[in-house]
Every structure is written in C-alpha cells, then in structure tokens.
mmCIF file of C-alpha atoms in Angstrom:
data_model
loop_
_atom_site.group_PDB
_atom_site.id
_atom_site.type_symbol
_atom_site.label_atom_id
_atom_site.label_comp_id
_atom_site.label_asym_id
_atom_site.label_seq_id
_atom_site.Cartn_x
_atom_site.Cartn_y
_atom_site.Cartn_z
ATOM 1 C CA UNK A 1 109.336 141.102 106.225
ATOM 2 C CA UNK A 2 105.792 140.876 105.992
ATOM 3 C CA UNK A 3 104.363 137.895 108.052
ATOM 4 C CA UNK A 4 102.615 134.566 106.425
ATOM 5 C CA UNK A 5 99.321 134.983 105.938
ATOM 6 C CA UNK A 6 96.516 131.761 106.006
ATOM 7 C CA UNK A 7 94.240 131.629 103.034
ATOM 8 C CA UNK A 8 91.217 132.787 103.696
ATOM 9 C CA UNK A 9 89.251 129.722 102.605
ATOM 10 C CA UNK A 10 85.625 131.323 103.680
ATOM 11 C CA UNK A 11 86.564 134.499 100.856
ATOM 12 C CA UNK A 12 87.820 131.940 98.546
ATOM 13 C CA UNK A 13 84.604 130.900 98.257
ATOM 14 C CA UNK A 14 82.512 133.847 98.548
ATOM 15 C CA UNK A 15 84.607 134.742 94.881
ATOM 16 C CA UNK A 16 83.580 131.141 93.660
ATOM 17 C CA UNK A 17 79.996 131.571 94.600
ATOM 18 C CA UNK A 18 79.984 135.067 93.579
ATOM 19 C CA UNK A 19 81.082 134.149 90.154
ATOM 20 C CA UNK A 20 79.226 131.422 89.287
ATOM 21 C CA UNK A 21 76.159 133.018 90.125
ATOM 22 C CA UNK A 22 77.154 135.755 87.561
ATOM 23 C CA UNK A 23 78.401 132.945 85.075
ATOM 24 C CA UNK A 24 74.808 130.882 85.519
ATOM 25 C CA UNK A 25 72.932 134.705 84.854
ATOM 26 C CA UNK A 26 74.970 135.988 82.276
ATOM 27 C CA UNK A 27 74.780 132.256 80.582
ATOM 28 C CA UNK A 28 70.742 131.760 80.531
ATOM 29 C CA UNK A 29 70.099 135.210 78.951
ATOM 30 C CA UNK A 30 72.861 134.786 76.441
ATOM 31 C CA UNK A 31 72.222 131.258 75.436
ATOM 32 C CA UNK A 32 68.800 130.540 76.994
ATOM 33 C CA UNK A 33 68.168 127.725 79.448
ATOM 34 C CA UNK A 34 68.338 124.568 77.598
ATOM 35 C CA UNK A 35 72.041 125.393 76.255
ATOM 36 C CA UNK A 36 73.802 126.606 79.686
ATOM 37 C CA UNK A 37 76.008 123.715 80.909
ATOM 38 C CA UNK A 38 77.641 123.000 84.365
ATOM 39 C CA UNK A 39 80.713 122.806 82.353
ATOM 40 C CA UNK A 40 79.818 126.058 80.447
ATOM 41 C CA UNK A 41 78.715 127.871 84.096
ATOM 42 C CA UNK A 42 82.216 126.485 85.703
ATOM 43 C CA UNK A 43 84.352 127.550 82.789
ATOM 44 C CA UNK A 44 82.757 131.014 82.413
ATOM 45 C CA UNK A 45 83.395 131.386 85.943
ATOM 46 C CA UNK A 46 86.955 130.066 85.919
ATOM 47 C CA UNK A 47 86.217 126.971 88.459
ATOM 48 C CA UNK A 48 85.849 123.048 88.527
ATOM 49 C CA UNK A 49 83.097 121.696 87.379
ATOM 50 C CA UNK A 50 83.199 119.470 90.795
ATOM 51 C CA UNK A 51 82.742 122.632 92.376
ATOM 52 C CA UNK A 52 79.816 123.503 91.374
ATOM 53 C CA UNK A 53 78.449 120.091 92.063
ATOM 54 C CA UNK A 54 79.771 120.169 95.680
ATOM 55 C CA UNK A 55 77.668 122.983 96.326
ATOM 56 C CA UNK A 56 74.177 122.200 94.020
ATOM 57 C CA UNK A 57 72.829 119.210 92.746
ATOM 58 C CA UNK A 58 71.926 120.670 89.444
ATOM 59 C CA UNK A 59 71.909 123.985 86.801
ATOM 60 C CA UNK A 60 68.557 124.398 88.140
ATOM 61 C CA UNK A 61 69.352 124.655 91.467
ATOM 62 C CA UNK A 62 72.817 126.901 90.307
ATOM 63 C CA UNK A 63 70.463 129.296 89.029
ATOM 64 C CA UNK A 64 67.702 129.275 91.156
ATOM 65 C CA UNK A 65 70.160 130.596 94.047
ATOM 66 C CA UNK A 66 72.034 132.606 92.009
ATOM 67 C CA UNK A 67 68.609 134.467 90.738
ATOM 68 C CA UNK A 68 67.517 134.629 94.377
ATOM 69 C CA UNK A 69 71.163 136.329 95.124
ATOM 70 C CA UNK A 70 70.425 139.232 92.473
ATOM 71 C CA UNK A 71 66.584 139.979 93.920
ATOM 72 C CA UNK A 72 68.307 140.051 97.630
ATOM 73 C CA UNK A 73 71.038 142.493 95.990
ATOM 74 C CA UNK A 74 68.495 144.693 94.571
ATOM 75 C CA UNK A 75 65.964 145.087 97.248
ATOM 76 C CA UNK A 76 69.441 145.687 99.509
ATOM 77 C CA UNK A 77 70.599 148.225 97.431
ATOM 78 C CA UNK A 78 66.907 149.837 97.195
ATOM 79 C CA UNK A 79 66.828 150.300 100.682
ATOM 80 C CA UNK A 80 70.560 151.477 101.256
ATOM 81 C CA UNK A 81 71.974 148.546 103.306
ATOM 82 C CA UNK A 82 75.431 146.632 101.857
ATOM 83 C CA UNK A 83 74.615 143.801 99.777
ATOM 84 C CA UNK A 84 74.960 140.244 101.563
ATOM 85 C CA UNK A 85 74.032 137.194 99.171
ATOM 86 C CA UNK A 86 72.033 134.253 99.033
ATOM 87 C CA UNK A 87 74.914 133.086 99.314
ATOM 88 C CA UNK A 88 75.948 134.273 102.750
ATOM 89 C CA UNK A 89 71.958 133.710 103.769
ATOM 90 C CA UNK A 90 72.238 130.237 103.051
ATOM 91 C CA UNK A 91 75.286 129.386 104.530
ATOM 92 C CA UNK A 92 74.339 131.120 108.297
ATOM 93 C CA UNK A 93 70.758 128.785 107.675
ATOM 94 C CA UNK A 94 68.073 131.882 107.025
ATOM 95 C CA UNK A 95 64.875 130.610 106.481
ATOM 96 C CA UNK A 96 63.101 130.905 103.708
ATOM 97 C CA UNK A 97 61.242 134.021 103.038
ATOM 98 C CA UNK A 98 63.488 135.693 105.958
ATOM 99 C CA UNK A 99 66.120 136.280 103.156
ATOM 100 C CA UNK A 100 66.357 134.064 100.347
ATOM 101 C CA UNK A 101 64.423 136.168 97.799
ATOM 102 C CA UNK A 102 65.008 139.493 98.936
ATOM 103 C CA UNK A 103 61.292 140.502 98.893
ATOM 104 C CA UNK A 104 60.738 139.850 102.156
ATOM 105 C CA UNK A 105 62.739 142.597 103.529
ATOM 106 C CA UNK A 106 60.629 145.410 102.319
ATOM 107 C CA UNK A 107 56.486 145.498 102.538
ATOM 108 C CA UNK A 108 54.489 147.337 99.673
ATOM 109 C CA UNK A 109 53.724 150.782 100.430
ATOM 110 C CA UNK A 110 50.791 151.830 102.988
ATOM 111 C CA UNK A 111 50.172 155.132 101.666
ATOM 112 C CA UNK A 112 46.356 154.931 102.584
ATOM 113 C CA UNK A 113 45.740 154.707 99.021
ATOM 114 C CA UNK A 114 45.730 151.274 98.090
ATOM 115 C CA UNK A 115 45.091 151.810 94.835
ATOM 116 C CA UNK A 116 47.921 153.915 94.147
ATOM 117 C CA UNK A 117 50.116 151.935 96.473
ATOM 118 C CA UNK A 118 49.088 148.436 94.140
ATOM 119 C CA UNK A 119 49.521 150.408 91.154
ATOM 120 C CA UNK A 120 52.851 151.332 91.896
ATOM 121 C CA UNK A 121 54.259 147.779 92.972
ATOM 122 C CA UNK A 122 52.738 146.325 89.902
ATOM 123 C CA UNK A 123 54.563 148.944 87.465
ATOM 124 C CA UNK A 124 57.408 147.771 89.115
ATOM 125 C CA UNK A 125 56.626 144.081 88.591
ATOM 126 C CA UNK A 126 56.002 145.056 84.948
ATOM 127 C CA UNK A 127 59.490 146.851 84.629
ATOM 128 C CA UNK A 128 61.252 143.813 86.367
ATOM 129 C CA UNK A 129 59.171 141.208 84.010
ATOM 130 C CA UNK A 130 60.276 143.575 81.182
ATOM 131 C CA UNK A 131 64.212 143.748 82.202
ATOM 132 C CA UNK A 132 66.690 141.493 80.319
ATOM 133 C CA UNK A 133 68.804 140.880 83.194
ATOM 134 C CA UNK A 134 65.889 139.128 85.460
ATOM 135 C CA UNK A 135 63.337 137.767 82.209
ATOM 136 C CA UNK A 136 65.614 135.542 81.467
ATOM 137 C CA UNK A 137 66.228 133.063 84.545
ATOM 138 C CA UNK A 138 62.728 133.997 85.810
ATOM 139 C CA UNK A 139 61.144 132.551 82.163
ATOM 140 C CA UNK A 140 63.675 129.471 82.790
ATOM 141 C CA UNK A 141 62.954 128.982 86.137
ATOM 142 C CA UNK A 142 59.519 128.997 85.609
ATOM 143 C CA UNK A 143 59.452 126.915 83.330
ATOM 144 C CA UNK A 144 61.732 124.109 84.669
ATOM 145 C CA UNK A 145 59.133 124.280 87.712
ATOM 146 C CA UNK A 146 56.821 122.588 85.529
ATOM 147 C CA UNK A 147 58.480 119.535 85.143
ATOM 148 C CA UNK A 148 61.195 119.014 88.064
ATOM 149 C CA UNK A 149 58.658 119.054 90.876
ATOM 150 C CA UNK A 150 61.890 119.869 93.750
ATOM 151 C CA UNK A 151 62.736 122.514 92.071
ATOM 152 C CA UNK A 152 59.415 123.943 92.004
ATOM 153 C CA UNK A 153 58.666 123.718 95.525
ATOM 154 C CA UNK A 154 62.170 125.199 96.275
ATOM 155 C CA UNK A 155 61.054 128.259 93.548
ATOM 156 C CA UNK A 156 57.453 128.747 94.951
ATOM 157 C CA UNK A 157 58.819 128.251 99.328
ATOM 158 C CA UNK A 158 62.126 130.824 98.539
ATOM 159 C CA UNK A 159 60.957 133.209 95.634
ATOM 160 C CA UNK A 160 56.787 133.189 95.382
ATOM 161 C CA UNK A 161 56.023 133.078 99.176
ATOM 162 C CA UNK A 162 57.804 135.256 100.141
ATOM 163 C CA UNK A 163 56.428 138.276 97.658
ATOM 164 C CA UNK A 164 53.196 137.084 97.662
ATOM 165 C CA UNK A 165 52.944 137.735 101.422
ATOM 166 C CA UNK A 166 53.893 141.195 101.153
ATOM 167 C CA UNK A 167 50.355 141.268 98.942
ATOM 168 C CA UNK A 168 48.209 139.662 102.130
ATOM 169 C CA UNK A 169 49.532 142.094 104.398
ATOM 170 C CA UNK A 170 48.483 144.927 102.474
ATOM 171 C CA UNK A 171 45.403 143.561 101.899
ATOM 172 C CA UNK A 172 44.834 142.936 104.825
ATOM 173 C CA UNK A 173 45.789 146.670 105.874
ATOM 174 C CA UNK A 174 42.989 147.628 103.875
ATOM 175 C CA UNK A 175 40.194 145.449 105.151
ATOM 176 C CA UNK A 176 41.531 147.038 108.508
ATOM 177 C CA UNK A 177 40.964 150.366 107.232
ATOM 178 C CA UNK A 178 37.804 149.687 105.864
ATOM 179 C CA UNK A 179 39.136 149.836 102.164
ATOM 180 C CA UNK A 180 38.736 146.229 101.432
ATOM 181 C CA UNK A 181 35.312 144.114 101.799
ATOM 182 C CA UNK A 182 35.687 141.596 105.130
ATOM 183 C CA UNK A 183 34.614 138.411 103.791
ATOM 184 C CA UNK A 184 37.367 138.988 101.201
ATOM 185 C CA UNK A 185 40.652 136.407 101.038
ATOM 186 C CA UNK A 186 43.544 137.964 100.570
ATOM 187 C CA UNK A 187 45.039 134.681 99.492
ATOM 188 C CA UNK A 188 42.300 134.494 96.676
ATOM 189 C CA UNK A 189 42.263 138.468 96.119
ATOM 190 C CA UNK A 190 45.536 138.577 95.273
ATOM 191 C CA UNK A 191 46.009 136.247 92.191
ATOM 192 C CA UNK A 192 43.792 138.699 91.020
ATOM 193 C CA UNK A 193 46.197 141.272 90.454
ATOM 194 C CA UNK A 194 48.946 138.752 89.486
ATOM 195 C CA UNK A 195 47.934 136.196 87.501
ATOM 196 C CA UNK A 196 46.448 138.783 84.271
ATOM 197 C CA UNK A 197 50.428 139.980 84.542
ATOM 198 C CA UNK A 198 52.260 136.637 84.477
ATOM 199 C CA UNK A 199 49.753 135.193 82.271
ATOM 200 C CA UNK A 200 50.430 137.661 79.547
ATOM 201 C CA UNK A 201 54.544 137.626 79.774
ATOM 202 C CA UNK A 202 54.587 134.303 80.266
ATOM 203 C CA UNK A 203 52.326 133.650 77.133
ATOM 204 C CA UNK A 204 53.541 136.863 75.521
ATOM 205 C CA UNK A 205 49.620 137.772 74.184
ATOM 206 C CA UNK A 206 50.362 141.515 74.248
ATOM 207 C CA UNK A 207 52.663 143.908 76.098
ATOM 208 C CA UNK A 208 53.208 143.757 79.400
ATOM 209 C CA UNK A 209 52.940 147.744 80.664
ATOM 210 C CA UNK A 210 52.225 150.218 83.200
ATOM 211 C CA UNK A 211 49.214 151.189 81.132
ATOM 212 C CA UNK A 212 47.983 147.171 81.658
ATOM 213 C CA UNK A 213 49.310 146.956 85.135
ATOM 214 C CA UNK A 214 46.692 150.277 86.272
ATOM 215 C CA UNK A 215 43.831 148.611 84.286
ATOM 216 C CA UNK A 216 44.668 145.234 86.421
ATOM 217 C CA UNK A 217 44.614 147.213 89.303
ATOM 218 C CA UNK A 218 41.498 149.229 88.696
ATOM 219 C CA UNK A 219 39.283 146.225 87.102
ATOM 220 C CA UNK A 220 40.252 144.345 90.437
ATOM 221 C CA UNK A 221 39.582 146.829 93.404
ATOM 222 C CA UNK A 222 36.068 147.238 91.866
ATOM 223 C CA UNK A 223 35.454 143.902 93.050
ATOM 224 C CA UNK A 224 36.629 144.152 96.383
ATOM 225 C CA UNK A 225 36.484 147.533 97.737
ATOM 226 C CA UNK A 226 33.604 148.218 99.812
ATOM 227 C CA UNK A 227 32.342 150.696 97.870
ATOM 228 C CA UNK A 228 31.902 148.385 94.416
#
C-alpha cells in the first residue's frame, strides 16, 4: 500500500505561477495589452482570479514579473545553468538586479575589442527587440511605464538597471585600457548606443537591424575613443 502523501503546497504554486506567467505572455502578444484581463490571464491559466490578486496588485505587475521570469530563463539557459524563475527569486527576497531580470548574471563580452564586443550585444538587442515572443510585453510594459509611475520605477530598478550596468562596466573596462577617453561618463556614454535603438522600435521610423545597430556603434565610439 503506498503511504499518504502531503500536498506539496510550495509546487502547487510554482505550477500556478508558472502558468500564469505563460497565460499573461501568451495573452499580450495575442491580444495586445489593453485587451488581456485578470480574468482572461486566470482562465487561460486554469486558476482563480483571487489568485492572481493574492500574489500582484495588478496585470501590470502580472506581466512585469512574468516578462522578468522569461529574460532570467533565457540568460540561464544561455549560460547552461537550470532555469529558476522570478518566481523562485522573488520568493527567497533577491534583490533587484541580483536576479530579477536575468541580465545581471552575465557581463558583455571583454574581448579587447570594444567595438566588436558592443556590436555584438547590440545585434542581439536588435534580434530580441525584433522577436515576437519578448516585443510584445516589452512595447506594453513600456508603455504602461508612462503613465502608472510604480510600475515604472519597478520596470526601470528590476529590468533597465540591471542591463544598463553591464554597459558601465564595459565602459569602464575600456577607459582602463586606454580605449575610452577619461573624462568620459559611462552613465551619459551609454544612452548613446541605446537610445538611437529604442527610439526607432519604439517609434517604428525604420527597421531596427544589425546593419543599424554597427552604424550606432561606429558613429558613437568616434566620439569617445581616444583616438577620435
């Protein structure tokens, strides 16, 4: 006779989490933003409504974890370690930037080319910007920023922050190497690399592509390499 067994309540959850995340992903790049529901996330992922609101105060904040769950799952799965969540993260208390996006857990390449090494992260910025699966909840998320200022904060502390210090420590690698100018920020320098990409997929003025993401790169080291 096999014994009784407890529920494992702490499983039972990971599943619930687990599949509203994928509900909340698969729901925004289906139906866009404005149309995904609570009720449509909990009945797409076969749970109450109430719990979903135990657990966030809003879709925005469903999807903001749940997006921050698939960039930890990627960059986990680049570098050949088992996936663990945003999920799990959260629940042990990880800081932010220490887990929550992902990013954080990898550094951009120090080649001793920098220009090469930017080129390459950007391409793959372009290639995420351009996937379905992440456009998307990024576009939404972006632009629910704009007008729920918690939200924002919570998108720029756990998602932006984190990447964009993987930037400053490269730069930063470079002024060390004598690659970058001194009296350059890397705060400032940057935004110059970034912004010309998000501007044109958020705005959608042309296509966002490698071929853009190597001029970006090129136009920008001229103004801060020590040999412009």
């Amino acid at each position: 006779m096999s014994p009784n067994r407890t529920p494992d309540s702490s499983r039972r959850s990971d599943r619930s989490r687990r599949a509203i995340y994928d509900a909340a992903l698969a729901l925004v790049g289906e139906t866009g933003y404005a149309r995904t529901t609570i009720e449509g996330i909990a009945a797409r992922a076969g749970v109450g409504k109430q719990t979903i609101y135990r657990w966030w105060p809003s879709k925005a904040a469903v999807l903001l974890e749940a997006f921050l769950d698939l960039q930890e799952r990627a960059s986990e799965q680049a570098a050949g370690r088992p996936a663990g969540g945003a999920g799990e993260a959260a629940e042990e208390g990880v800081a932010a930037g220490e887990g929550d996006a992902g990013a954080a857990a990898y550094g951009i390449p120090d080649t001793g080319d920098l220009t090469a090494d930017l080129k390459a992260v950007l391409r793959a910025t372009v290639d995420e910007l351009n996937d379905p699966v992440t456009a998307a909840p990024t576009r939404a998320l972006a632009a629910e920023s704009i007008v729920d200022p918690v939200l924002g904060a919570a998108f720029v502390e756990k998602l932006l922050e984190p990447q964009l210090g993987l930037y400053v420590a490269r730069l930063r690698a470079a002024q060390a190497a004598g690659q970058v100018r001194a009296d350059v920020d890397p705060r400032v320098a940057l935004e110059l690399l970034i912004a010309p990409l998000t501007h044109r997929w958020l705005l959608r003025t042309l296509p966002l592509t490698h071929a853009y993401a190597d001029a970006v790169v090129d136009h920008a080291l001229r103004g801060l390499s020590t040999e412009a």
